[in-house]
mmCIF file of the C-alpha atoms, coordinates in Angstrom:
data_MODEL
# 
_entry.id   MODEL 
# 
loop_
_atom_site.group_PDB 
_atom_site.id 
_atom_site.type_symbol 
_atom_site.label_atom_id 
_atom_site.label_alt_id 
_atom_site.label_comp_id 
_atom_site.label_asym_id 
_atom_site.label_entity_id 
_atom_site.label_seq_id 
_atom_site.pdbx_PDB_ins_code 
_atom_site.Cartn_x 
_atom_site.Cartn_y 
_atom_site.Cartn_z 
_atom_site.occupancy 
_atom_site.B_iso_or_equiv 
_atom_site.pdbx_formal_charge 
_atom_site.auth_seq_id 
_atom_site.auth_comp_id 
_atom_site.auth_asym_id 
_atom_site.auth_atom_id 
_atom_site.pdbx_PDB_model_num 
ATOM 1   C CA . MET A 1 1   ? -64.338 -5.502  93.689  1.00 0.00 ? 1   MET A CA 1 
ATOM 2   C CA . SER A 1 2   ? -62.213 -2.482  94.579  1.00 0.00 ? 2   SER A CA 1 
ATOM 3   C CA . PRO A 1 3   ? -59.938 -4.606  96.813  1.00 0.00 ? 3   PRO A CA 1 
ATOM 4   C CA . GLU A 1 4   ? -57.978 -2.841  99.462  1.00 0.00 ? 4   GLU A CA 1 
ATOM 5   C CA . ASN A 1 5   ? -54.184 -2.842  99.480  1.00 0.00 ? 5   ASN A CA 1 
ATOM 6   C CA . ILE A 1 6   ? -53.489 -5.436  102.164 1.00 0.00 ? 6   ILE A CA 1 
ATOM 7   C CA . TYR A 1 7   ? -49.952 -6.214  101.039 1.00 0.00 ? 7   TYR A CA 1 
ATOM 8   C CA . LEU A 1 8   ? -46.829 -5.339  102.961 1.00 0.00 ? 8   LEU A CA 1 
ATOM 9   C CA . GLU A 1 9   ? -43.397 -4.267  101.719 1.00 0.00 ? 9   GLU A CA 1 
ATOM 10  C CA . ASP A 1 10  ? -42.837 -7.610  99.986  1.00 0.00 ? 10  ASP A CA 1 
ATOM 11  C CA . LYS A 1 11  ? -45.922 -7.300  97.756  1.00 0.00 ? 11  LYS A CA 1 
ATOM 12  C CA . TRP A 1 12  ? -43.719 -7.157  94.625  1.00 0.00 ? 12  TRP A CA 1 
ATOM 13  C CA . LEU A 1 13  ? -41.526 -10.114 95.578  1.00 0.00 ? 13  LEU A CA 1 
ATOM 14  C CA . PRO A 1 14  ? -43.270 -12.490 93.111  1.00 0.00 ? 14  PRO A CA 1 
ATOM 15  C CA . PHE A 1 15  ? -42.935 -9.848  90.356  1.00 0.00 ? 15  PHE A CA 1 
ATOM 16  C CA . ASN A 1 16  ? -39.152 -9.328  90.236  1.00 0.00 ? 16  ASN A CA 1 
ATOM 17  C CA . GLY A 1 17  ? -39.319 -6.701  92.942  1.00 0.00 ? 17  GLY A CA 1 
ATOM 18  C CA . TYR A 1 18  ? -41.493 -4.028  91.325  1.00 0.00 ? 18  TYR A CA 1 
ATOM 19  C CA . SER A 1 19  ? -44.934 -3.339  89.897  1.00 0.00 ? 19  SER A CA 1 
ATOM 20  C CA . PRO A 1 20  ? -45.521 -4.864  86.429  1.00 0.00 ? 20  PRO A CA 1 
ATOM 21  C CA . LEU A 1 21  ? -47.216 -1.587  85.487  1.00 0.00 ? 21  LEU A CA 1 
ATOM 22  C CA . ILE A 1 22  ? -43.736 -0.063  85.298  1.00 0.00 ? 22  ILE A CA 1 
ATOM 23  C CA . ASN A 1 23  ? -42.794 -2.444  82.480  1.00 0.00 ? 23  ASN A CA 1 
ATOM 24  C CA . VAL A 1 24  ? -45.905 -1.418  80.550  1.00 0.00 ? 24  VAL A CA 1 
ATOM 25  C CA . TYR A 1 25  ? -45.104 2.292   80.911  1.00 0.00 ? 25  TYR A CA 1 
ATOM 26  C CA . ARG A 1 26  ? -41.472 1.691   79.945  1.00 0.00 ? 26  ARG A CA 1 
ATOM 27  C CA . THR A 1 27  ? -42.521 0.287   76.558  1.00 0.00 ? 27  THR A CA 1 
ATOM 28  C CA . PHE A 1 28  ? -43.637 3.823   75.705  1.00 0.00 ? 28  PHE A CA 1 
ATOM 29  C CA . HIS A 1 29  ? -41.106 6.000   77.575  1.00 0.00 ? 29  HIS A CA 1 
ATOM 30  C CA . ASP A 1 30  ? -38.363 5.806   80.202  1.00 0.00 ? 30  ASP A CA 1 
ATOM 31  C CA . LEU A 1 31  ? -39.571 6.658   83.702  1.00 0.00 ? 31  LEU A CA 1 
ATOM 32  C CA . THR A 1 32  ? -37.986 8.710   86.456  1.00 0.00 ? 32  THR A CA 1 
ATOM 33  C CA . PRO A 1 33  ? -37.183 7.063   89.815  1.00 0.00 ? 33  PRO A CA 1 
ATOM 34  C CA . GLU A 1 34  ? -39.844 9.270   91.406  1.00 0.00 ? 34  GLU A CA 1 
ATOM 35  C CA . ILE A 1 35  ? -42.567 8.029   89.045  1.00 0.00 ? 35  ILE A CA 1 
ATOM 36  C CA . GLU A 1 36  ? -41.530 4.422   89.627  1.00 0.00 ? 36  GLU A CA 1 
ATOM 37  C CA . PHE A 1 37  ? -41.605 4.970   93.381  1.00 0.00 ? 37  PHE A CA 1 
ATOM 38  C CA . ILE A 1 38  ? -45.171 6.306   93.205  1.00 0.00 ? 38  ILE A CA 1 
ATOM 39  C CA . ILE A 1 39  ? -46.287 3.368   91.046  1.00 0.00 ? 39  ILE A CA 1 
ATOM 40  C CA . ASN A 1 40  ? -44.674 0.821   93.370  1.00 0.00 ? 40  ASN A CA 1 
ATOM 41  C CA . SER A 1 41  ? -46.210 2.489   96.414  1.00 0.00 ? 41  SER A CA 1 
ATOM 42  C CA . HIS A 1 42  ? -49.788 2.848   95.169  1.00 0.00 ? 42  HIS A CA 1 
ATOM 43  C CA . THR A 1 43  ? -50.439 -0.157  92.904  1.00 0.00 ? 43  THR A CA 1 
ATOM 44  C CA . PHE A 1 44  ? -50.858 -3.673  94.269  1.00 0.00 ? 44  PHE A CA 1 
ATOM 45  C CA . PRO A 1 45  ? -51.515 -7.248  93.062  1.00 0.00 ? 45  PRO A CA 1 
ATOM 46  C CA . VAL A 1 46  ? -55.018 -8.707  93.247  1.00 0.00 ? 46  VAL A CA 1 
ATOM 47  C CA . ASN A 1 47  ? -56.720 -11.983 92.389  1.00 0.00 ? 47  ASN A CA 1 
ATOM 48  C CA . PHE A 1 48  ? -60.245 -12.619 91.107  1.00 0.00 ? 48  PHE A CA 1 
ATOM 49  C CA . LYS A 1 49  ? -61.732 -16.102 90.976  1.00 0.00 ? 49  LYS A CA 1 
ATOM 50  C CA . LYS A 1 50  ? -63.401 -17.385 87.815  1.00 0.00 ? 50  LYS A CA 1 
ATOM 51  C CA . ASN A 1 51  ? -66.918 -15.946 87.299  1.00 0.00 ? 51  ASN A CA 1 
ATOM 52  C CA . LYS A 1 52  ? -66.479 -13.314 90.021  1.00 0.00 ? 52  LYS A CA 1 
ATOM 53  C CA . PHE A 1 53  ? -67.238 -9.664  89.303  1.00 0.00 ? 53  PHE A CA 1 
ATOM 54  C CA . ILE A 1 54  ? -64.432 -7.138  89.125  1.00 0.00 ? 54  ILE A CA 1 
ATOM 55  C CA . THR A 1 55  ? -66.863 -4.225  88.872  1.00 0.00 ? 55  THR A CA 1 
ATOM 56  C CA . SER A 1 56  ? -70.646 -3.936  88.548  1.00 0.00 ? 56  SER A CA 1 
ATOM 57  C CA . PRO A 1 57  ? -73.426 -1.284  88.518  1.00 0.00 ? 57  PRO A CA 1 
ATOM 58  C CA . LEU A 1 58  ? -73.932 -1.999  92.211  1.00 0.00 ? 58  LEU A CA 1 
ATOM 59  C CA . HIS A 1 59  ? -70.411 -0.930  93.069  1.00 0.00 ? 59  HIS A CA 1 
ATOM 60  C CA . ARG A 1 60  ? -68.474 2.292   92.522  1.00 0.00 ? 60  ARG A CA 1 
ATOM 61  C CA . ASP A 1 61  ? -65.024 1.146   91.544  1.00 0.00 ? 61  ASP A CA 1 
ATOM 62  C CA . LYS A 1 62  ? -61.845 2.985   92.530  1.00 0.00 ? 62  LYS A CA 1 
ATOM 63  C CA . CYS A 1 63  ? -59.295 1.187   90.361  1.00 0.00 ? 63  CYS A CA 1 
ATOM 64  C CA . THR A 1 64  ? -58.472 0.071   86.872  1.00 0.00 ? 64  THR A CA 1 
ATOM 65  C CA . TYR A 1 65  ? -56.720 -3.278  86.467  1.00 0.00 ? 65  TYR A CA 1 
ATOM 66  C CA . LEU A 1 66  ? -53.817 -4.504  84.372  1.00 0.00 ? 66  LEU A CA 1 
ATOM 67  C CA . ILE A 1 67  ? -54.426 -8.180  83.562  1.00 0.00 ? 67  ILE A CA 1 
ATOM 68  C CA . LEU A 1 68  ? -51.373 -10.380 84.082  1.00 0.00 ? 68  LEU A CA 1 
ATOM 69  C CA . ASN A 1 69  ? -53.121 -13.739 83.735  1.00 0.00 ? 69  ASN A CA 1 
ATOM 70  C CA . GLY A 1 70  ? -56.663 -14.575 82.739  1.00 0.00 ? 70  GLY A CA 1 
ATOM 71  C CA . ILE A 1 71  ? -59.590 -13.483 80.570  1.00 0.00 ? 71  ILE A CA 1 
ATOM 72  C CA . VAL A 1 72  ? -62.152 -10.807 81.451  1.00 0.00 ? 72  VAL A CA 1 
ATOM 73  C CA . ARG A 1 73  ? -65.345 -9.689  79.747  1.00 0.00 ? 73  ARG A CA 1 
ATOM 74  C CA . GLY A 1 74  ? -67.547 -6.618  79.978  1.00 0.00 ? 74  GLY A CA 1 
ATOM 75  C CA . TYR A 1 75  ? -71.292 -6.929  79.537  1.00 0.00 ? 75  TYR A CA 1 
ATOM 76  C CA . MET A 1 76  ? -74.592 -5.133  79.985  1.00 0.00 ? 76  MET A CA 1 
ATOM 77  C CA . LYS A 1 77  ? -78.059 -6.431  80.815  1.00 0.00 ? 77  LYS A CA 1 
ATOM 78  C CA . GLU A 1 78  ? -81.141 -5.794  78.708  1.00 0.00 ? 78  GLU A CA 1 
ATOM 79  C CA . ASP A 1 79  ? -84.441 -7.491  79.561  1.00 0.00 ? 79  ASP A CA 1 
ATOM 80  C CA . ASN A 1 80  ? -82.523 -10.041 81.656  1.00 0.00 ? 80  ASN A CA 1 
ATOM 81  C CA . GLN A 1 81  ? -80.280 -10.843 78.698  1.00 0.00 ? 81  GLN A CA 1 
ATOM 82  C CA . GLU A 1 82  ? -76.513 -10.424 79.003  1.00 0.00 ? 82  GLU A CA 1 
ATOM 83  C CA . ILE A 1 83  ? -74.865 -8.606  76.087  1.00 0.00 ? 83  ILE A CA 1 
ATOM 84  C CA . THR A 1 84  ? -71.090 -9.029  75.965  1.00 0.00 ? 84  THR A CA 1 
ATOM 85  C CA . THR A 1 85  ? -69.521 -5.752  74.819  1.00 0.00 ? 85  THR A CA 1 
ATOM 86  C CA . TRP A 1 86  ? -65.811 -6.602  75.009  1.00 0.00 ? 86  TRP A CA 1 
ATOM 87  C CA . ILE A 1 87  ? -63.367 -9.343  75.991  1.00 0.00 ? 87  ILE A CA 1 
ATOM 88  C CA . ALA A 1 88  ? -59.853 -8.673  77.309  1.00 0.00 ? 88  ALA A CA 1 
ATOM 89  C CA . LYS A 1 89  ? -56.789 -10.809 77.951  1.00 0.00 ? 89  LYS A CA 1 
ATOM 90  C CA . GLU A 1 90  ? -53.287 -10.535 79.379  1.00 0.00 ? 90  GLU A CA 1 
ATOM 91  C CA . LYS A 1 91  ? -51.503 -7.146  79.125  1.00 0.00 ? 91  LYS A CA 1 
ATOM 92  C CA . GLU A 1 92  ? -54.783 -5.281  78.711  1.00 0.00 ? 92  GLU A CA 1 
ATOM 93  C CA . PHE A 1 93  ? -56.512 -2.851  81.069  1.00 0.00 ? 93  PHE A CA 1 
ATOM 94  C CA . VAL A 1 94  ? -60.049 -3.319  82.365  1.00 0.00 ? 94  VAL A CA 1 
ATOM 95  C CA . GLY A 1 95  ? -62.386 -1.393  84.602  1.00 0.00 ? 95  GLY A CA 1 
ATOM 96  C CA . ASN A 1 96  ? -65.231 1.085   84.573  1.00 0.00 ? 96  ASN A CA 1 
ATOM 97  C CA . VAL A 1 97  ? -64.130 4.119   82.562  1.00 0.00 ? 97  VAL A CA 1 
ATOM 98  C CA . SER A 1 98  ? -66.962 6.346   83.768  1.00 0.00 ? 98  SER A CA 1 
ATOM 99  C CA . ASN A 1 99  ? -65.939 5.875   87.404  1.00 0.00 ? 99  ASN A CA 1 
ATOM 100 C CA . PHE A 1 100 ? -62.443 7.179   86.636  1.00 0.00 ? 100 PHE A CA 1 
ATOM 101 C CA . TRP A 1 101 ? -63.831 10.664  86.040  1.00 0.00 ? 101 TRP A CA 1 
ATOM 102 C CA . ASP A 1 102 ? -66.586 10.510  88.619  1.00 0.00 ? 102 ASP A CA 1 
ATOM 103 C CA . GLU A 1 103 ? -66.725 7.754   91.232  1.00 0.00 ? 103 GLU A CA 1 
ATOM 104 C CA . ASN A 1 104 ? -70.406 8.571   91.822  1.00 0.00 ? 104 ASN A CA 1 
ATOM 105 C CA . GLU A 1 105 ? -71.339 8.177   88.151  1.00 0.00 ? 105 GLU A CA 1 
ATOM 106 C CA . PRO A 1 106 ? -73.727 5.236   87.734  1.00 0.00 ? 106 PRO A CA 1 
ATOM 107 C CA . SER A 1 107 ? -72.663 2.522   85.324  1.00 0.00 ? 107 SER A CA 1 
ATOM 108 C CA . GLU A 1 108 ? -74.607 -0.138  83.440  1.00 0.00 ? 108 GLU A CA 1 
ATOM 109 C CA . GLU A 1 109 ? -71.579 -2.349  82.820  1.00 0.00 ? 109 GLU A CA 1 
ATOM 110 C CA . TYR A 1 110 ? -70.514 -5.535  84.581  1.00 0.00 ? 110 TYR A CA 1 
ATOM 111 C CA . VAL A 1 111 ? -66.879 -6.663  84.401  1.00 0.00 ? 111 VAL A CA 1 
ATOM 112 C CA . GLN A 1 112 ? -66.458 -10.388 85.067  1.00 0.00 ? 112 GLN A CA 1 
ATOM 113 C CA . ALA A 1 113 ? -63.505 -12.781 85.287  1.00 0.00 ? 113 ALA A CA 1 
ATOM 114 C CA . LEU A 1 114 ? -63.934 -15.686 82.849  1.00 0.00 ? 114 LEU A CA 1 
ATOM 115 C CA . GLU A 1 115 ? -60.847 -17.430 84.250  1.00 0.00 ? 115 GLU A CA 1 
ATOM 116 C CA . ASP A 1 116 ? -58.955 -17.092 87.514  1.00 0.00 ? 116 ASP A CA 1 
ATOM 117 C CA . VAL A 1 117 ? -57.393 -13.665 87.108  1.00 0.00 ? 117 VAL A CA 1 
ATOM 118 C CA . VAL A 1 118 ? -54.170 -12.174 88.441  1.00 0.00 ? 118 VAL A CA 1 
ATOM 119 C CA . ALA A 1 119 ? -54.061 -8.413  87.990  1.00 0.00 ? 119 ALA A CA 1 
ATOM 120 C CA . ILE A 1 120 ? -52.481 -5.207  89.180  1.00 0.00 ? 120 ILE A CA 1 
ATOM 121 C CA . ALA A 1 121 ? -54.862 -2.727  90.790  1.00 0.00 ? 121 ALA A CA 1 
ATOM 122 C CA . ILE A 1 122 ? -54.228 0.864   89.704  1.00 0.00 ? 122 ILE A CA 1 
ATOM 123 C CA . PRO A 1 123 ? -56.041 3.367   91.968  1.00 0.00 ? 123 PRO A CA 1 
ATOM 124 C CA . TYR A 1 124 ? -57.689 6.287   90.197  1.00 0.00 ? 124 TYR A CA 1 
ATOM 125 C CA . THR A 1 125 ? -56.159 8.625   92.759  1.00 0.00 ? 125 THR A CA 1 
ATOM 126 C CA . MET A 1 126 ? -52.656 7.553   91.724  1.00 0.00 ? 126 MET A CA 1 
ATOM 127 C CA . SER A 1 127 ? -53.389 7.931   88.016  1.00 0.00 ? 127 SER A CA 1 
ATOM 128 C CA . LYS A 1 128 ? -54.754 11.435  88.529  1.00 0.00 ? 128 LYS A CA 1 
ATOM 129 C CA . LEU A 1 129 ? -51.735 12.350  90.664  1.00 0.00 ? 129 LEU A CA 1 
ATOM 130 C CA . LEU A 1 130 ? -49.344 11.236  87.924  1.00 0.00 ? 130 LEU A CA 1 
ATOM 131 C CA . TYR A 1 131 ? -51.313 12.979  85.167  1.00 0.00 ? 131 TYR A CA 1 
ATOM 132 C CA . LEU A 1 132 ? -51.290 16.270  87.032  1.00 0.00 ? 132 LEU A CA 1 
ATOM 133 C CA . ASN A 1 133 ? -47.595 16.281  87.904  1.00 0.00 ? 133 ASN A CA 1 
ATOM 134 C CA . TYR A 1 134 ? -45.611 14.319  85.308  1.00 0.00 ? 134 TYR A CA 1 
ATOM 135 C CA . HIS A 1 135 ? -45.710 15.077  81.590  1.00 0.00 ? 135 HIS A CA 1 
ATOM 136 C CA . ILE A 1 136 ? -44.069 11.696  80.875  1.00 0.00 ? 136 ILE A CA 1 
ATOM 137 C CA . VAL A 1 137 ? -47.139 9.907   82.208  1.00 0.00 ? 137 VAL A CA 1 
ATOM 138 C CA . ASN A 1 138 ? -49.401 12.111  80.116  1.00 0.00 ? 138 ASN A CA 1 
ATOM 139 C CA . TYR A 1 139 ? -47.408 11.060  77.053  1.00 0.00 ? 139 TYR A CA 1 
ATOM 140 C CA . VAL A 1 140 ? -47.611 7.391   78.018  1.00 0.00 ? 140 VAL A CA 1 
ATOM 141 C CA . SER A 1 141 ? -51.341 7.715   78.658  1.00 0.00 ? 141 SER A CA 1 
ATOM 142 C CA . ARG A 1 142 ? -51.873 9.281   75.232  1.00 0.00 ? 142 ARG A CA 1 
ATOM 143 C CA . LYS A 1 143 ? -50.062 6.412   73.500  1.00 0.00 ? 143 LYS A CA 1 
ATOM 144 C CA . MET A 1 144 ? -52.059 3.846   75.472  1.00 0.00 ? 144 MET A CA 1 
ATOM 145 C CA . THR A 1 145 ? -55.308 5.666   74.706  1.00 0.00 ? 145 THR A CA 1 
ATOM 146 C CA . GLN A 1 146 ? -54.476 5.466   71.001  1.00 0.00 ? 146 GLN A CA 1 
ATOM 147 C CA . LEU A 1 147 ? -54.185 1.683   71.283  1.00 0.00 ? 147 LEU A CA 1 
ATOM 148 C CA . HIS A 1 148 ? -57.463 1.417   73.181  1.00 0.00 ? 148 HIS A CA 1 
ATOM 149 C CA . TYR A 1 149 ? -59.162 3.591   70.565  1.00 0.00 ? 149 TYR A CA 1 
ATOM 150 C CA . LEU A 1 150 ? -57.971 1.262   67.802  1.00 0.00 ? 150 LEU A CA 1 
ATOM 151 C CA . GLN A 1 151 ? -59.336 -1.707  69.761  1.00 0.00 ? 151 GLN A CA 1 
ATOM 152 C CA . ALA A 1 152 ? -62.679 0.061   70.182  1.00 0.00 ? 152 ALA A CA 1 
ATOM 153 C CA . CYS A 1 153 ? -62.776 0.798   66.445  1.00 0.00 ? 153 CYS A CA 1 
ATOM 154 C CA . GLU A 1 154 ? -62.160 -2.888  65.685  1.00 0.00 ? 154 GLU A CA 1 
ATOM 155 C CA . ARG A 1 155 ? -65.003 -3.936  67.987  1.00 0.00 ? 155 ARG A CA 1 
ATOM 156 C CA . ALA A 1 156 ? -67.298 -1.415  66.312  1.00 0.00 ? 156 ALA A CA 1 
ATOM 157 C CA . LEU A 1 157 ? -66.306 -2.647  62.855  1.00 0.00 ? 157 LEU A CA 1 
ATOM 158 C CA . ILE A 1 158 ? -67.005 -6.281  63.745  1.00 0.00 ? 158 ILE A CA 1 
ATOM 159 C CA . SER A 1 159 ? -70.444 -5.456  65.119  1.00 0.00 ? 159 SER A CA 1 
ATOM 160 C CA . ARG A 1 160 ? -71.407 -3.628  61.912  1.00 0.00 ? 160 ARG A CA 1 
ATOM 161 C CA . LEU A 1 161 ? -70.605 -6.422  59.474  1.00 0.00 ? 161 LEU A CA 1 
ATOM 162 C CA . GLN A 1 162 ? -73.922 -7.618  58.044  1.00 0.00 ? 162 GLN A CA 1 
ATOM 163 C CA . SER A 1 163 ? -73.016 -11.309 57.702  1.00 0.00 ? 163 SER A CA 1 
ATOM 164 C CA . ALA A 1 164 ? -72.780 -13.419 60.866  1.00 0.00 ? 164 ALA A CA 1 
ATOM 165 C CA . GLU A 1 165 ? -70.121 -15.536 59.190  1.00 0.00 ? 165 GLU A CA 1 
ATOM 166 C CA . LYS A 1 166 ? -68.056 -12.471 58.312  1.00 0.00 ? 166 LYS A CA 1 
ATOM 167 C CA . ARG A 1 167 ? -68.278 -11.265 61.900  1.00 0.00 ? 167 ARG A CA 1 
ATOM 168 C CA . TYR A 1 168 ? -66.959 -14.594 63.153  1.00 0.00 ? 168 TYR A CA 1 
ATOM 169 C CA . LEU A 1 169 ? -64.170 -14.742 60.573  1.00 0.00 ? 169 LEU A CA 1 
ATOM 170 C CA . ARG A 1 170 ? -63.120 -11.222 61.496  1.00 0.00 ? 170 ARG A CA 1 
ATOM 171 C CA . PHE A 1 171 ? -63.141 -12.239 65.167  1.00 0.00 ? 171 PHE A CA 1 
ATOM 172 C CA . THR A 1 172 ? -60.836 -15.189 64.435  1.00 0.00 ? 172 THR A CA 1 
ATOM 173 C CA . ARG A 1 173 ? -58.385 -12.861 62.710  1.00 0.00 ? 173 ARG A CA 1 
ATOM 174 C CA . SER A 1 174 ? -58.530 -10.103 65.322  1.00 0.00 ? 174 SER A CA 1 
ATOM 175 C CA . TYR A 1 175 ? -58.670 -12.288 68.440  1.00 0.00 ? 175 TYR A CA 1 
ATOM 176 C CA . PRO A 1 176 ? -57.182 -15.710 67.549  1.00 0.00 ? 176 PRO A CA 1 
ATOM 177 C CA . GLU A 1 177 ? -55.965 -16.286 71.092  1.00 0.00 ? 177 GLU A CA 1 
ATOM 178 C CA . LEU A 1 178 ? -59.523 -16.040 72.481  1.00 0.00 ? 178 LEU A CA 1 
ATOM 179 C CA . ILE A 1 179 ? -61.236 -18.623 70.280  1.00 0.00 ? 179 ILE A CA 1 
ATOM 180 C CA . ASN A 1 180 ? -60.422 -21.630 72.489  1.00 0.00 ? 180 ASN A CA 1 
ATOM 181 C CA . ARG A 1 181 ? -60.373 -19.800 75.813  1.00 0.00 ? 181 ARG A CA 1 
ATOM 182 C CA . VAL A 1 182 ? -63.723 -18.017 75.888  1.00 0.00 ? 182 VAL A CA 1 
ATOM 183 C CA . PRO A 1 183 ? -67.030 -19.932 76.182  1.00 0.00 ? 183 PRO A CA 1 
ATOM 184 C CA . LEU A 1 184 ? -68.881 -19.868 72.867  1.00 0.00 ? 184 LEU A CA 1 
ATOM 185 C CA . LYS A 1 185 ? -71.972 -18.278 74.394  1.00 0.00 ? 185 LYS A CA 1 
ATOM 186 C CA . TYR A 1 186 ? -69.947 -15.156 75.208  1.00 0.00 ? 186 TYR A CA 1 
ATOM 187 C CA . ILE A 1 187 ? -68.335 -15.045 71.775  1.00 0.00 ? 187 ILE A CA 1 
ATOM 188 C CA . ALA A 1 188 ? -71.790 -15.371 70.205  1.00 0.00 ? 188 ALA A CA 1 
ATOM 189 C CA . SER A 1 189 ? -73.099 -12.531 72.355  1.00 0.00 ? 189 SER A CA 1 
ATOM 190 C CA . PHE A 1 190 ? -70.088 -10.356 71.466  1.00 0.00 ? 190 PHE A CA 1 
ATOM 191 C CA . LEU A 1 191 ? -70.713 -11.044 67.762  1.00 0.00 ? 191 LEU A CA 1 
ATOM 192 C CA . CYS A 1 192 ? -74.428 -10.218 68.031  1.00 0.00 ? 192 CYS A CA 1 
ATOM 193 C CA . MET A 1 193 ? -75.683 -13.672 67.085  1.00 0.00 ? 193 MET A CA 1 
ATOM 194 C CA . ARG A 1 194 ? -77.381 -16.672 68.649  1.00 0.00 ? 194 ARG A CA 1 
ATOM 195 C CA . LEU A 1 195 ? -75.255 -19.492 70.011  1.00 0.00 ? 195 LEU A CA 1 
ATOM 196 C CA . GLU A 1 196 ? -76.907 -21.852 67.545  1.00 0.00 ? 196 GLU A CA 1 
ATOM 197 C CA . THR A 1 197 ? -75.857 -19.589 64.673  1.00 0.00 ? 197 THR A CA 1 
ATOM 198 C CA . LEU A 1 198 ? -72.264 -19.520 65.860  1.00 0.00 ? 198 LEU A CA 1 
ATOM 199 C CA . SER A 1 199 ? -72.181 -23.300 66.254  1.00 0.00 ? 199 SER A CA 1 
ATOM 200 C CA . ARG A 1 200 ? -73.555 -23.732 62.737  1.00 0.00 ? 200 ARG A CA 1 
ATOM 201 C CA . ILE A 1 201 ? -70.935 -21.356 61.295  1.00 0.00 ? 201 ILE A CA 1 
ATOM 202 C CA . ARG A 1 202 ? -68.104 -23.132 63.095  1.00 0.00 ? 202 ARG A CA 1 
ATOM 203 C CA . SER A 1 203 ? -69.327 -26.521 61.883  1.00 0.00 ? 203 SER A CA 1 
ATOM 204 C CA . LYS A 1 204 ? -69.544 -25.240 58.308  1.00 0.00 ? 204 LYS A CA 1 
ATOM 205 C CA . LEU A 1 205 ? -66.045 -23.782 58.406  1.00 0.00 ? 205 LEU A CA 1 
ATOM 206 C CA . ALA A 1 206 ? -64.610 -26.935 60.003  1.00 0.00 ? 206 ALA A CA 1 
ATOM 207 C CA . LEU A 1 207 ? -66.171 -29.035 57.236  1.00 0.00 ? 207 LEU A CA 1 
ATOM 208 C CA . GLN A 1 208 ? -64.723 -26.761 54.553  1.00 0.00 ? 208 GLN A CA 1 
ATOM 209 C CA . PHE A 1 209 ? -61.301 -27.037 56.159  1.00 0.00 ? 209 PHE A CA 1 
ATOM 210 C CA . THR A 1 210 ? -61.357 -30.858 56.075  1.00 0.00 ? 210 THR A CA 1 
ATOM 211 C CA . GLU A 1 211 ? -62.526 -31.113 52.459  1.00 0.00 ? 211 GLU A CA 1 
# 
């Protein structure tokens, strides 16, 4: 959690010579050489082993992370029960949002790698520096925030569907790439149902498909 930048000048050698975050920003707007220099200087690659925590309530994080490879989930604990609140994959950002605005703000969320994860660490200090000094980055951030808002709306919609089967069917349409990568117990938790219920729904749908 909150790994330090231990890489030397060749840290971007495995990534075509520059931070993959630059490619993400470029999909929204061209960047100036100065912005790219700051991104290359401050961001750095990190690895998290399967089942390890990326952030937790016991740790005040100082970075957000762009996932290059792997699956990550966020969850909270209630009466010793883990409640999965979101699941993210490649090309998505993860981290503790509350710590971005205040590193001393307590958080109830755990962020855990469900596979071996390769990511790019994005220090909060760098993000704030870019926001304050470069209107291009503010534009890029607004476009990215719009996408994250749509994702949050989809998660909220799924959780409000009354039928467990409808929630699962919506999940398969919205997150088809996660169905065979994420353990069923986490999908069940995300969909607000028991694992036994999810297994029964999947069996029913599989039987309908073969008939």
